[in-house]
Amino acid sequence: MIYRLWHRIAGLWTASIRRQLMLGIIAVHAVLMTIFVFDLVIRQQAFLAEQGVSQTRSLAETMAANSTSWVLANDVLGLEEVVSSQSRYPGLIYAMIISPEARVLGHSDRQYVGQFLQDERSLSLLAAERSTLVLNQNNHLIDVAAPVMVNGQHIAWARVAISRDDVVRNLDIVTRDGILYTLAAIVVGMLFAFFMARGMTASLQQMVSVANDLREGKPDTRIAVNRGDELGSLGNSFNALADAVEKREAELRHHRDHLEELVSARTKDLIKEVSERKQVEEDLRESRAAIEVSEGRLRRILDSSSAGISVVQQEPLKRLYANQRFFQMFGLDPDAAIETTDFMITYRHAVDADLVLGLISRGEGFNNIVIERAALDGKLWWSWLDGIPIEFEGVPAVIIWHFDVTDQKRAEADLIQSEKMASLGGLVAGVAHEINTPIGIGVTASSHMLEISRKIRETILGGPVSRQKLDQILSDLEETAQITSSNLFRAADLIRSFKQVAADQSSDARRTFDLAKYLDEIATSMKPRLAQSGHSLSLDCEQSVSMDTFPGSLSQIVTNIVLNAVIHAFDTDADGKIQISARKENNHAVLAISDNGKGMDRDTVKRIFDPFFTTARGHGGTGLGLHIVFNQVTQVLGGTIQCSSSRGNGTTFTIRCPLIASEQVVAT
């Protein structure tokens, strides 16, 4: 119950910077003015009490000095005249001269003359020391007795009682005025906070509103910049980035339309090729027992294909056949010896050659392998490979189809760049919303410091300052400065992480970086998006793991997988948890990105990296996110990625890539 109440109060406090400023200034004014009024009343009360005692003592001692001769002469009329002279003193309750035995010699009320006093305070004078004594001091009166002395001999007491009712009334007036001043200060502070907060938060609220409009698909919305401070600079930067994102989205739509046209045309070709391949497979299966199809017919079928086709012997590796299209693709001489073992000349990267040739030597089939190839004249292009184990001319071999998918890869590269810019747009929207809180607290604290500095000036100019009061003011100032510093550092840290990740995502540059620190920066940049979803992200990374590779690709890979989990992995009311772990294994970095979501079935896991495959068609899913992740891991970082999942048990993506990216390019 207390926990919920606390979170509700905290939610009300952090919901608005304007509310924080107003409540903060009201609270500061109320506390400071209350302390001031309380301190003033206490000091005034002590001062008036001390002043009253001093005046009463002086009055009693004066009356004692004036009555000495009359006491010696036992002149009652003279004593009465001395006592009567004191009656004109404001607030006098009584004045009297009494003998050492407590007998009244003279009194402001004549009916007491000649009587013996029997009250406790009067009787205490019988054994009291011979000095001025305060017999009673309370909110109503001050009672003081001064000895009447002659040549060191005590002959009587002069006793005076003064009323304190006027003092109490003055203290009540001071208290009332202090409360009125406190209320006035709160009202003034509230008005000041209201106008200051309205001016400051209006810009931030406009940024958040524009960011939400952009996220909801309103690309023409922009921030109206009408200030020259840091918020104005942030608004200009935000508008510039929004313009860039809008431009890239237009290019993305253009490339997407073009890609769909390419895919449609290529699909028709592939359907034709698949039909021809199935025919060839059927013919090859029928000829395994006994070769009934003549070599001339087989060659005509293969040569008629628009795909490059080659047949490679398993052991030892040797090319047994290649059709005309194959020679054209690689710029090879059709009249040259076909039984070449120099396969490396057609591969752009040695790692791709090792992968494909390893599968061939083991007699394993493969499909959907997309790698960069090299023609003999140095021209580079992208090839889609499918391979089927067969028996060719009596020996185990693998027949390989080569499809040219260069146009698709170029369009896909444009899509990757557009995805980067779209991701940056979402990142900026989250950061603009997130920095509201630390900046708002910093503004509140700085206003408080201004008030404290004004208080110090007034206190010093007002006269001497006690050490206790100065220590209290300096303590308040130090605490407020600490609050301001910590919140500004918090905002700076968020902006620093955002700047580094944004710079990497906007660039393809290679550099050396610390893996754990960089993953922490990526996680920091995603905090606003995760905060909106209600899910949490944790890191478990081995320290001091240095990588020399492409951080922009690594950032996009991690961001895409985490946001894919936020969108697809959890039910609406789920408490989602995502963890990123990283460790060094030999000369490789191994990253595991796991979630505790609803998981996927086996068929979905098999197709998870296929282009245009999505389970959110109609809800904004393009089916390219994880396909781009696969290409970034395998082609840019030179690594591998695996997905493991089952229904109800969450999902884990395991990425393994070299600590130092390979730059080896096989010469053509």
XYZ file of C-alpha atoms in Angstrom:
668
model
C 0.000 0.000 0.000
C 2.795 2.445 0.971
C 4.776 1.378 -2.114
C 1.857 2.158 -4.433
C 1.195 5.489 -2.700
C 4.865 6.429 -3.027
C 4.903 5.585 -6.749
C 1.701 7.542 -7.295
C 3.227 10.603 -5.594
C 6.463 10.152 -7.565
C 4.431 9.887 -10.773
C 2.638 13.157 -10.029
C 5.985 14.838 -9.300
C 7.808 13.643 -12.471
C 4.841 14.036 -14.834
C 5.553 17.694 -15.607
C 8.522 20.063 -15.320
C 6.075 22.929 -14.810
C 4.586 21.114 -11.840
C 8.064 20.395 -10.447
C 9.075 24.054 -10.712
C 5.899 25.332 -9.081
C 5.795 22.763 -6.311
C 9.541 23.076 -5.724
C 9.514 26.864 -5.398
C 6.362 26.807 -3.253
C 7.926 24.209 -0.975
C 11.217 26.136 -0.737
C 9.428 29.405 0.044
C 7.160 27.746 2.589
C 10.030 26.002 4.394
C 12.395 28.992 4.356
C 9.749 31.512 5.448
C 8.478 29.169 8.157
C 12.016 28.783 9.511
C 12.522 32.542 9.269
C 9.281 33.376 11.128
C 9.929 30.752 13.786
C 13.493 31.994 14.311
C 12.311 35.623 14.395
C 9.620 34.906 17.013
C 12.071 32.963 19.214
C 14.694 35.684 18.982
C 12.140 38.459 19.615
C 10.731 36.572 22.569
C 14.203 36.080 24.068
C 15.107 39.723 23.448
C 11.923 41.082 25.009
C 12.263 38.734 27.997
C 15.846 39.840 28.582
C 14.876 43.485 28.108
C 11.943 43.149 30.541
C 14.124 41.577 33.239
C 16.782 44.248 32.757
C 14.260 47.072 33.039
C 12.583 45.530 36.099
C 15.963 44.992 37.824
C 16.913 48.582 37.093
C 13.591 49.819 38.453
C 13.914 47.734 41.658
C 17.524 48.793 42.250
C 16.610 52.477 41.705
C 13.750 52.220 44.177
C 16.094 50.473 46.674
C 18.625 53.307 46.399
C 15.953 56.010 46.818
C 14.392 54.398 49.883
C 17.569 53.912 51.987
C 17.279 57.057 54.079
C 13.534 56.639 54.615
C 13.998 53.062 55.831
C 16.671 54.195 58.319
C 14.362 56.963 59.518
C 11.415 54.576 59.602
C 9.486 57.242 57.722
C 6.395 55.540 56.293
C 5.232 58.649 54.423
C 8.606 59.005 52.737
C 8.571 55.348 51.681
C 5.038 55.766 50.374
C 6.196 58.673 48.271
C 9.092 56.587 46.852
C 6.742 53.731 46.004
C 4.097 56.044 44.523
C 6.678 57.568 42.215
C 7.016 54.161 40.528
C 3.284 53.822 39.804
C 3.646 55.920 36.683
C 5.837 53.213 35.084
C 3.947 51.482 32.168
C 2.715 47.986 33.041
C 3.553 48.210 36.777
C 1.589 45.608 38.753
C 2.930 46.525 42.168
C 5.909 48.123 43.913
C 6.767 47.649 47.614
C 9.398 48.057 50.292
C 9.504 45.177 52.752
C 11.580 44.553 55.851
C 13.976 41.618 56.079
C 11.182 39.861 58.041
C 8.746 40.248 55.076
C 6.750 43.097 56.681
C 5.380 45.637 54.144
C 6.883 49.082 54.856
C 5.497 50.736 51.725
C 3.252 49.498 48.902
C 1.667 50.875 45.727
C -1.593 49.562 47.222
C -1.732 51.171 50.706
C -3.941 48.456 52.199
C -0.941 46.135 52.375
C 1.215 48.493 54.452
C 2.074 46.965 57.842
C 1.115 43.411 56.856
C 3.476 40.447 56.817
C 3.680 38.666 53.438
C 3.055 34.893 53.645
C 3.394 33.819 49.999
C 6.139 31.365 49.065
C 8.240 33.799 47.027
C 8.117 36.479 49.742
C 9.136 34.001 52.405
C 12.041 32.842 50.205
C 13.587 36.286 50.741
C 14.116 35.538 54.444
C 17.026 33.244 53.640
C 18.015 34.656 50.248
C 21.430 36.101 49.487
C 21.717 39.864 49.540
C 21.666 40.562 45.774
C 19.081 41.494 43.175
C 16.849 38.438 42.617
C 14.309 37.490 39.919
C 11.541 35.929 41.989
C 9.152 35.122 39.141
C 9.265 35.305 35.333
C 6.464 34.026 33.050
C 4.262 35.173 30.162
C 2.280 37.489 32.479
C 4.799 39.253 34.742
C 8.382 39.721 35.940
C 8.908 39.989 39.734
C 12.300 41.326 40.953
C 13.591 42.103 44.470
C 16.636 44.340 45.140
C 18.270 44.588 48.606
C 18.349 47.956 50.463
C 21.886 48.139 51.975
C 23.576 50.611 54.338
C 27.318 50.187 55.079
C 27.064 46.529 54.094
C 24.053 45.923 56.337
C 20.820 44.654 54.850
C 17.888 46.746 56.082
C 15.041 46.022 53.583
C 13.955 44.749 50.155
C 12.682 46.855 47.221
C 10.357 44.677 45.162
C 8.798 45.484 41.752
C 6.474 43.419 39.423
C 5.980 44.475 35.749
C 3.231 43.078 33.418
C 4.264 41.247 30.177
C 0.849 41.292 28.415
C 2.010 43.955 25.931
C 5.037 41.793 25.071
C 2.813 38.770 24.382
C 0.553 40.887 22.171
C 3.559 42.142 20.212
C 4.783 38.567 19.713
C 1.337 37.560 18.409
C 1.461 40.444 15.929
C 4.968 39.424 14.774
C 3.794 35.819 14.299
C 0.711 36.899 12.375
C 2.722 39.207 10.110
C 5.276 36.451 9.514
C 2.547 34.057 8.381
C 1.125 36.701 6.043
C 4.610 37.359 4.616
C 5.073 33.598 4.119
C 1.822 33.309 2.192
C 2.724 36.344 0.110
C 6.151 34.869 -0.673
C 4.546 31.570 -1.715
C 2.113 33.374 -4.033
C 4.911 35.453 -5.596
C 7.112 32.360 -5.986
C 4.245 30.416 -7.528
C 3.616 33.174 -10.093
C 7.336 33.390 -10.855
C 7.593 29.597 -11.261
C 4.455 29.508 -13.407
C 5.715 32.054 -15.937
C 9.272 30.692 -15.966
C 8.101 27.068 -16.349
C 5.598 28.011 -19.034
C 8.315 29.655 -21.094
C 10.788 26.794 -20.658
C 8.494 23.787 -20.925
C 6.593 25.154 -23.914
C 9.604 24.432 -26.147
C 10.152 20.953 -24.686
C 6.467 20.110 -24.972
C 6.496 21.253 -28.571
C 9.504 18.999 -29.273
C 7.758 16.007 -27.703
C 4.560 16.802 -29.650
C 6.450 17.079 -32.944
C 8.385 13.863 -32.191
C 5.087 12.043 -31.545
C 3.626 13.438 -34.790
C 6.666 12.214 -36.727
C 6.407 8.790 -35.102
C 2.698 8.635 -35.998
C 3.379 9.307 -39.660
C 3.050 13.106 -40.007
C 6.336 13.920 -41.802
C 5.624 17.622 -42.443
C 5.465 18.562 -38.751
C 8.340 20.788 -37.578
C 9.337 22.694 -34.453
C 8.760 26.466 -34.474
C 12.137 27.775 -33.240
C 11.798 31.178 -31.565
C 14.648 31.184 -29.060
C 18.432 31.474 -29.303
C 19.496 29.306 -26.361
C 20.385 25.591 -26.188
C 16.733 24.580 -26.634
C 16.623 26.638 -29.827
C 19.780 24.884 -31.086
C 18.261 21.514 -30.232
C 15.078 22.470 -32.107
C 17.102 23.469 -35.219
C 19.052 20.197 -35.065
C 15.834 18.252 -34.620
C 14.251 19.950 -37.667
C 17.375 19.265 -39.759
C 17.313 15.599 -38.776
C 13.562 15.397 -39.486
C 14.224 16.829 -42.974
C 16.933 14.223 -43.541
C 14.672 11.413 -42.297
C 11.806 12.614 -44.528
C 14.159 12.701 -47.522
C 15.492 9.231 -46.763
C 11.970 7.887 -46.311
C 11.033 9.238 -49.742
C 14.103 7.512 -51.160
C 13.176 4.381 -49.234
C 9.705 4.366 -50.807
C 11.250 4.836 -54.226
C 13.788 2.038 -53.671
C 11.104 -0.196 -52.210
C 8.924 0.261 -55.297
C 11.926 -0.399 -57.492
C 12.876 -3.442 -55.439
C 9.367 -4.843 -55.715
C 9.603 -4.481 -59.478
C 12.965 -6.243 -59.448
C 11.671 -8.964 -57.148
C 8.613 -9.480 -59.348
C 10.714 -9.763 -62.487
C 13.302 -11.920 -60.791
C 10.613 -14.147 -59.321
C 9.354 -14.932 -62.794
C 12.881 -15.843 -63.848
C 13.391 -17.957 -60.748
C 10.106 -19.771 -61.290
C 11.279 -20.583 -64.779
C 14.701 -21.650 -63.470
C 13.168 -23.739 -60.700
C 10.920 -25.456 -63.224
C 13.897 -26.193 -65.428
C 15.948 -27.299 -62.407
C 13.221 -29.678 -61.291
C 13.165 -31.117 -64.769
C 16.917 -31.543 -64.653
C 16.730 -33.088 -61.166
C 14.097 -35.519 -62.379
C 16.209 -36.424 -65.357
C 19.294 -36.816 -63.164
C 17.475 -39.054 -60.673
C 16.254 -41.283 -63.471
C 19.791 -41.557 -64.811
C 21.501 -42.481 -61.496
C 20.878 -46.192 -61.869
C 21.786 -46.189 -65.519
C 22.639 -43.135 -67.578
C 19.835 -43.151 -70.112
C 20.040 -39.515 -71.061
C 22.701 -38.779 -73.554
C 25.438 -36.339 -72.690
C 24.483 -34.124 -75.623
C 20.861 -33.730 -74.399
C 21.992 -32.940 -70.837
C 24.397 -30.291 -72.065
C 21.717 -28.695 -74.254
C 19.359 -28.493 -71.256
C 22.013 -26.970 -69.031
C 23.290 -24.585 -71.697
C 19.762 -23.278 -72.305
C 19.474 -22.080 -68.680
C 19.767 -18.345 -67.968
C 21.568 -19.251 -64.733
C 25.225 -20.104 -64.573
C 25.576 -23.873 -63.904
C 28.681 -25.817 -62.959
C 29.336 -29.368 -61.784
C 32.178 -29.824 -59.287
C 33.661 -33.141 -58.231
C 33.772 -33.708 -54.468
C 37.158 -35.329 -53.988
C 39.495 -34.101 -55.206
C 37.847 -30.786 -56.000
C 37.679 -30.392 -59.770
C 35.235 -28.633 -62.088
C 33.737 -31.227 -64.412
C 31.284 -29.065 -66.339
C 30.144 -25.445 -66.815
C 27.468 -24.046 -69.136
C 27.813 -21.018 -71.405
C 26.128 -18.664 -68.948
C 28.719 -19.610 -66.276
C 31.592 -18.605 -68.592
C 29.844 -15.305 -69.364
C 29.290 -14.485 -65.687
C 32.941 -14.935 -64.744
C 34.514 -13.774 -68.027
C 36.239 -17.139 -68.488
C 37.379 -18.517 -71.842
C 34.985 -21.308 -72.935
C 37.828 -22.936 -74.855
C 40.081 -23.156 -71.758
C 40.436 -26.423 -69.866
C 37.348 -26.879 -67.714
C 39.004 -29.197 -65.211
C 40.624 -26.283 -63.350
C 41.156 -26.544 -59.583
C 41.793 -22.782 -59.195
C 38.339 -22.065 -57.771
C 39.572 -19.087 -55.723
C 39.600 -16.757 -58.736
C 35.779 -16.480 -58.701
C 35.396 -15.598 -55.013
C 35.683 -12.068 -53.646
C 36.459 -13.216 -50.093
C 38.429 -16.244 -48.954
C 35.942 -16.961 -46.157
C 33.157 -17.404 -48.749
C 35.332 -19.772 -50.788
C 36.101 -21.835 -47.675
C 32.371 -22.087 -46.868
C 31.171 -23.184 -50.322
C 34.110 -25.449 -51.186
C 33.830 -27.101 -47.753
C 30.175 -27.961 -48.440
C 31.089 -29.356 -51.874
C 33.942 -31.496 -50.550
C 31.586 -33.007 -47.953
C 28.934 -33.679 -50.578
C 26.344 -31.502 -48.824
C 23.553 -29.657 -50.600
C 22.940 -25.974 -49.940
C 20.629 -23.151 -50.940
C 20.116 -19.416 -50.495
C 23.842 -18.665 -50.105
C 24.418 -15.049 -51.204
C 28.083 -14.034 -51.628
C 30.132 -11.494 -53.560
C 31.859 -12.859 -56.677
C 34.625 -11.633 -58.968
C 34.851 -11.896 -62.741
C 38.199 -12.373 -64.446
C 38.250 -8.710 -65.548
C 37.825 -7.537 -61.935
C 34.089 -6.781 -62.120
C 32.333 -7.558 -58.841
C 28.779 -8.889 -58.600
C 26.529 -10.760 -56.162
C 25.636 -14.412 -56.641
C 22.829 -16.541 -55.164
C 23.989 -20.185 -54.959
C 21.959 -23.411 -54.803
C 23.703 -26.788 -54.835
C 22.472 -30.425 -55.093
C 24.635 -33.556 -54.642
C 24.535 -35.782 -57.785
C 26.517 -38.460 -59.536
C 28.083 -37.094 -62.730
C 29.833 -39.385 -65.162
C 30.121 -41.990 -62.453
C 31.709 -39.831 -59.725
C 30.157 -38.006 -56.697
C 29.714 -34.341 -57.499
C 27.606 -31.264 -56.745
C 25.670 -29.349 -59.408
C 25.576 -25.583 -58.595
C 23.222 -22.884 -59.905
C 24.542 -19.299 -59.946
C 21.918 -16.504 -60.044
C 22.922 -12.833 -60.490
C 21.221 -10.819 -57.700
C 23.377 -7.665 -57.928
C 20.422 -5.342 -58.488
C 18.608 -6.719 -55.454
C 21.717 -6.272 -53.263
C 22.108 -2.640 -54.342
C 18.476 -1.903 -53.568
C 18.884 -3.713 -50.263
C 21.886 -1.538 -49.391
C 19.768 1.542 -49.975
C 17.118 0.057 -47.694
C 19.726 -0.507 -44.983
C 20.747 3.173 -45.138
C 17.117 4.280 -45.012
C 16.473 1.981 -42.051
C 19.419 3.642 -40.296
C 17.933 7.116 -40.765
C 14.476 5.966 -39.665
C 16.040 4.407 -36.576
C 17.841 7.697 -35.818
C 14.535 9.551 -36.099
C 13.002 7.338 -33.413
C 16.159 7.726 -31.311
C 15.953 11.534 -31.403
C 12.260 11.486 -30.477
C 13.032 9.384 -27.402
C 16.031 11.500 -26.360
C 14.050 14.764 -26.678
C 11.473 13.337 -24.288
C 14.012 11.802 -21.880
C 16.087 14.966 -21.256
C 12.990 16.788 -19.935
C 13.425 15.357 -16.438
C 17.129 16.160 -15.658
C 16.927 19.593 -17.285
C 13.734 20.393 -15.363
C 15.298 19.368 -12.050
C 18.408 21.397 -12.913
C 16.252 24.477 -13.594
C 14.423 24.026 -10.295
C 17.687 23.616 -8.377
C 19.281 26.644 -10.071
C 16.234 28.767 -9.114
C 16.688 27.578 -5.539
C 20.387 28.537 -5.619
C 19.405 31.996 -6.846
C 17.025 32.358 -3.904
C 19.720 31.176 -1.461
C 22.268 33.630 -2.865
C 19.728 36.454 -2.486
C 19.141 35.319 1.123
C 22.892 35.376 1.827
C 23.135 38.933 0.495
C 20.171 40.117 2.615
C 21.518 38.370 5.717
C 25.028 39.813 5.402
C 23.794 43.318 4.632
C 21.370 43.084 7.571
C 24.152 42.926 10.152
C 26.203 40.312 12.007
C 25.471 36.698 11.033
C 25.678 33.762 13.432
C 27.951 30.854 12.483
C 25.035 28.402 12.803
C 22.856 30.365 10.397
C 25.704 30.780 7.879
C 26.498 27.037 8.042
C 22.833 26.235 7.396
C 22.655 28.539 4.354
C 25.929 27.176 2.897
C 24.724 23.589 3.469
C 21.523 24.333 1.522
C 23.593 25.926 -1.245
C 25.955 22.929 -1.450
C 23.075 20.425 -1.570
C 21.318 22.380 -4.331
C 24.534 22.623 -6.361
C 24.987 18.862 -6.028
C 21.445 18.258 -7.322
C 22.064 20.599 -10.259
C 25.412 18.978 -11.101
C 24.154 15.363 -10.937
C 21.153 16.063 -13.174
C 23.158 18.010 -15.740
C 25.732 15.191 -15.826
C 22.833 12.769 -16.334
C 21.568 14.760 -19.329
C 25.114 15.105 -20.699
C 25.676 11.336 -20.414
C 22.477 10.631 -22.332
C 23.423 13.109 -25.076
C 26.991 11.713 -25.243
C 25.730 8.151 -25.723
C 23.200 9.355 -28.295
C 25.866 11.300 -30.235
C 28.268 8.329 -30.388
C 25.636 5.784 -31.441
C 24.070 8.219 -33.927
C 27.482 8.984 -35.445
C 28.277 5.276 -35.838
C 24.879 4.454 -37.359
C 25.290 7.308 -39.858
C 28.768 6.137 -40.902
C 30.323 2.941 -42.220
C 33.736 3.809 -40.737
C 35.835 1.159 -39.069
C 37.448 1.876 -35.708
C 38.725 0.273 -32.504
C 36.415 0.332 -29.470
C 35.749 -1.379 -26.113
C 32.897 -3.852 -26.585
C 31.345 -3.572 -23.089
C 31.434 0.243 -23.079
C 29.986 0.454 -26.578
C 27.135 -1.949 -25.745
C 26.417 0.241 -22.692
C 26.194 3.304 -24.973
C 23.796 1.442 -27.302
C 21.654 0.417 -24.316
C 21.607 4.029 -23.041
C 20.431 5.297 -26.445
C 17.555 2.781 -26.402
C 16.361 3.622 -22.867
C 13.668 6.104 -23.974
C 12.140 3.542 -26.363
C 12.280 0.795 -23.737
C 10.794 3.110 -21.092
C 7.759 3.670 -23.324
C 7.251 -0.097 -23.761
C 7.555 -0.916 -20.049
C 10.173 -3.609 -20.701
C 13.684 -3.757 -19.211
C 17.153 -4.280 -20.701
C 20.194 -5.589 -18.799
C 23.866 -6.113 -19.747
C 26.260 -8.897 -18.738
C 29.485 -8.180 -20.603
C 33.070 -9.311 -20.117
C 35.248 -6.268 -19.498
C 38.246 -5.037 -21.519
C 37.311 -6.794 -24.774
C 38.671 -4.652 -27.629
C 37.296 -4.922 -31.169
C 38.604 -3.498 -34.455
C 35.572 -3.628 -36.732
C 32.543 -1.620 -37.888
C 30.658 -0.220 -34.842
C 27.835 1.218 -36.970
C 26.883 -2.265 -38.184
C 27.152 -3.697 -34.652
C 24.906 -0.899 -33.324
C 22.288 -1.528 -36.014
C 22.388 -5.288 -35.385
C 21.852 -4.961 -31.617
C 19.232 -2.197 -31.976
C 17.227 -4.121 -34.597
C 17.175 -7.331 -32.541
C 16.215 -5.554 -29.287
C 13.459 -3.463 -30.897
C 12.251 -6.552 -32.794
C 11.825 -8.231 -29.389
C 9.972 -5.175 -28.009
C 7.529 -5.274 -30.954
C 7.015 -9.028 -31.435
C 8.163 -10.982 -28.367
C 5.799 -9.868 -25.601
C 2.088 -9.785 -24.949
C 0.469 -6.429 -24.135
C 0.574 -6.807 -20.338
C 3.815 -8.792 -20.140
C 6.765 -7.782 -17.957
C 9.380 -8.178 -20.679
C 13.052 -8.712 -19.869
C 15.812 -8.515 -22.481
C 19.455 -9.360 -21.744
C 22.597 -8.738 -23.770
C 25.643 -10.814 -22.811
C 29.072 -10.633 -24.429
C 32.287 -12.582 -23.960
C 35.591 -13.229 -25.663
C 36.162 -16.694 -27.125
C 39.570 -17.219 -28.748
C 39.804 -14.493 -31.420
C 36.070 -13.941 -31.611
C 33.409 -12.010 -29.730
C 30.258 -13.942 -28.869
C 27.076 -11.921 -28.224
C 23.807 -13.413 -26.988
C 20.610 -11.323 -27.059
C 17.815 -13.109 -25.158
C 14.233 -12.340 -24.153
C 11.662 -14.057 -21.943
C 8.865 -13.545 -24.469
C 6.378 -15.908 -26.058
C 8.904 -17.467 -28.454
C 8.377 -18.851 -31.990
C 7.531 -22.177 -33.576
C 10.074 -24.184 -35.580
C 8.832 -23.067 -39.025
C 9.076 -19.385 -38.068
C 12.640 -19.862 -36.739
C 13.682 -21.476 -40.045
C 12.462 -18.472 -42.051
C 13.331 -15.719 -39.585
C 16.197 -14.306 -41.712
C 14.443 -14.616 -45.095
C 13.827 -11.294 -46.905
C 10.244 -9.974 -46.748
C 9.222 -12.625 -44.212
C 7.294 -11.033 -41.334
C 4.660 -12.066 -38.805
C 3.419 -8.443 -38.603
C 2.280 -7.876 -42.183
C -0.378 -5.157 -42.077
C 1.029 -3.718 -38.824
C 4.017 -1.889 -40.292
C 6.355 -4.922 -40.624
C 8.465 -5.015 -43.817
C 10.183 -8.341 -43.257
C 13.610 -6.757 -43.863
C 14.798 -6.057 -40.305
C 16.308 -9.443 -39.431
C 17.335 -10.048 -43.053
C 19.428 -6.862 -42.826
C 20.800 -8.092 -39.475
C 21.828 -11.398 -41.129
C 23.622 -9.604 -43.966
C 25.340 -7.145 -41.589
C 26.647 -10.018 -39.431
C 27.810 -12.260 -42.266
C 28.955 -9.760 -44.878
C 30.170 -6.719 -42.893
C 31.392 -8.239 -39.624
C 32.365 -11.552 -41.240
C 30.564 -13.590 -38.572
C 27.632 -15.934 -38.052
C 24.231 -15.576 -36.378
C 21.874 -18.246 -35.055
C 18.339 -18.065 -33.655
C 16.991 -20.537 -31.102
C 13.419 -20.391 -29.839
C 10.353 -22.399 -28.930
C 6.801 -21.537 -27.963
C 6.588 -20.102 -24.447
C 10.375 -20.195 -23.801
C 11.597 -16.914 -25.273
C 14.145 -16.340 -28.030
C 17.948 -16.102 -28.171
C 20.071 -14.687 -31.011
C 23.738 -15.771 -30.832
C 26.240 -13.741 -32.836
C 29.858 -14.800 -33.328
C 32.224 -12.448 -35.156
C 36.003 -11.817 -35.291
C 37.518 -9.319 -32.868
C 39.447 -7.922 -35.836
C 37.411 -7.649 -39.016
C 38.989 -9.330 -42.008
C 40.134 -7.124 -44.849
C 41.412 -9.995 -47.002
C 40.243 -9.650 -50.592
C 41.129 -12.491 -52.967
C 42.852 -11.216 -56.084
C 40.967 -11.808 -59.306
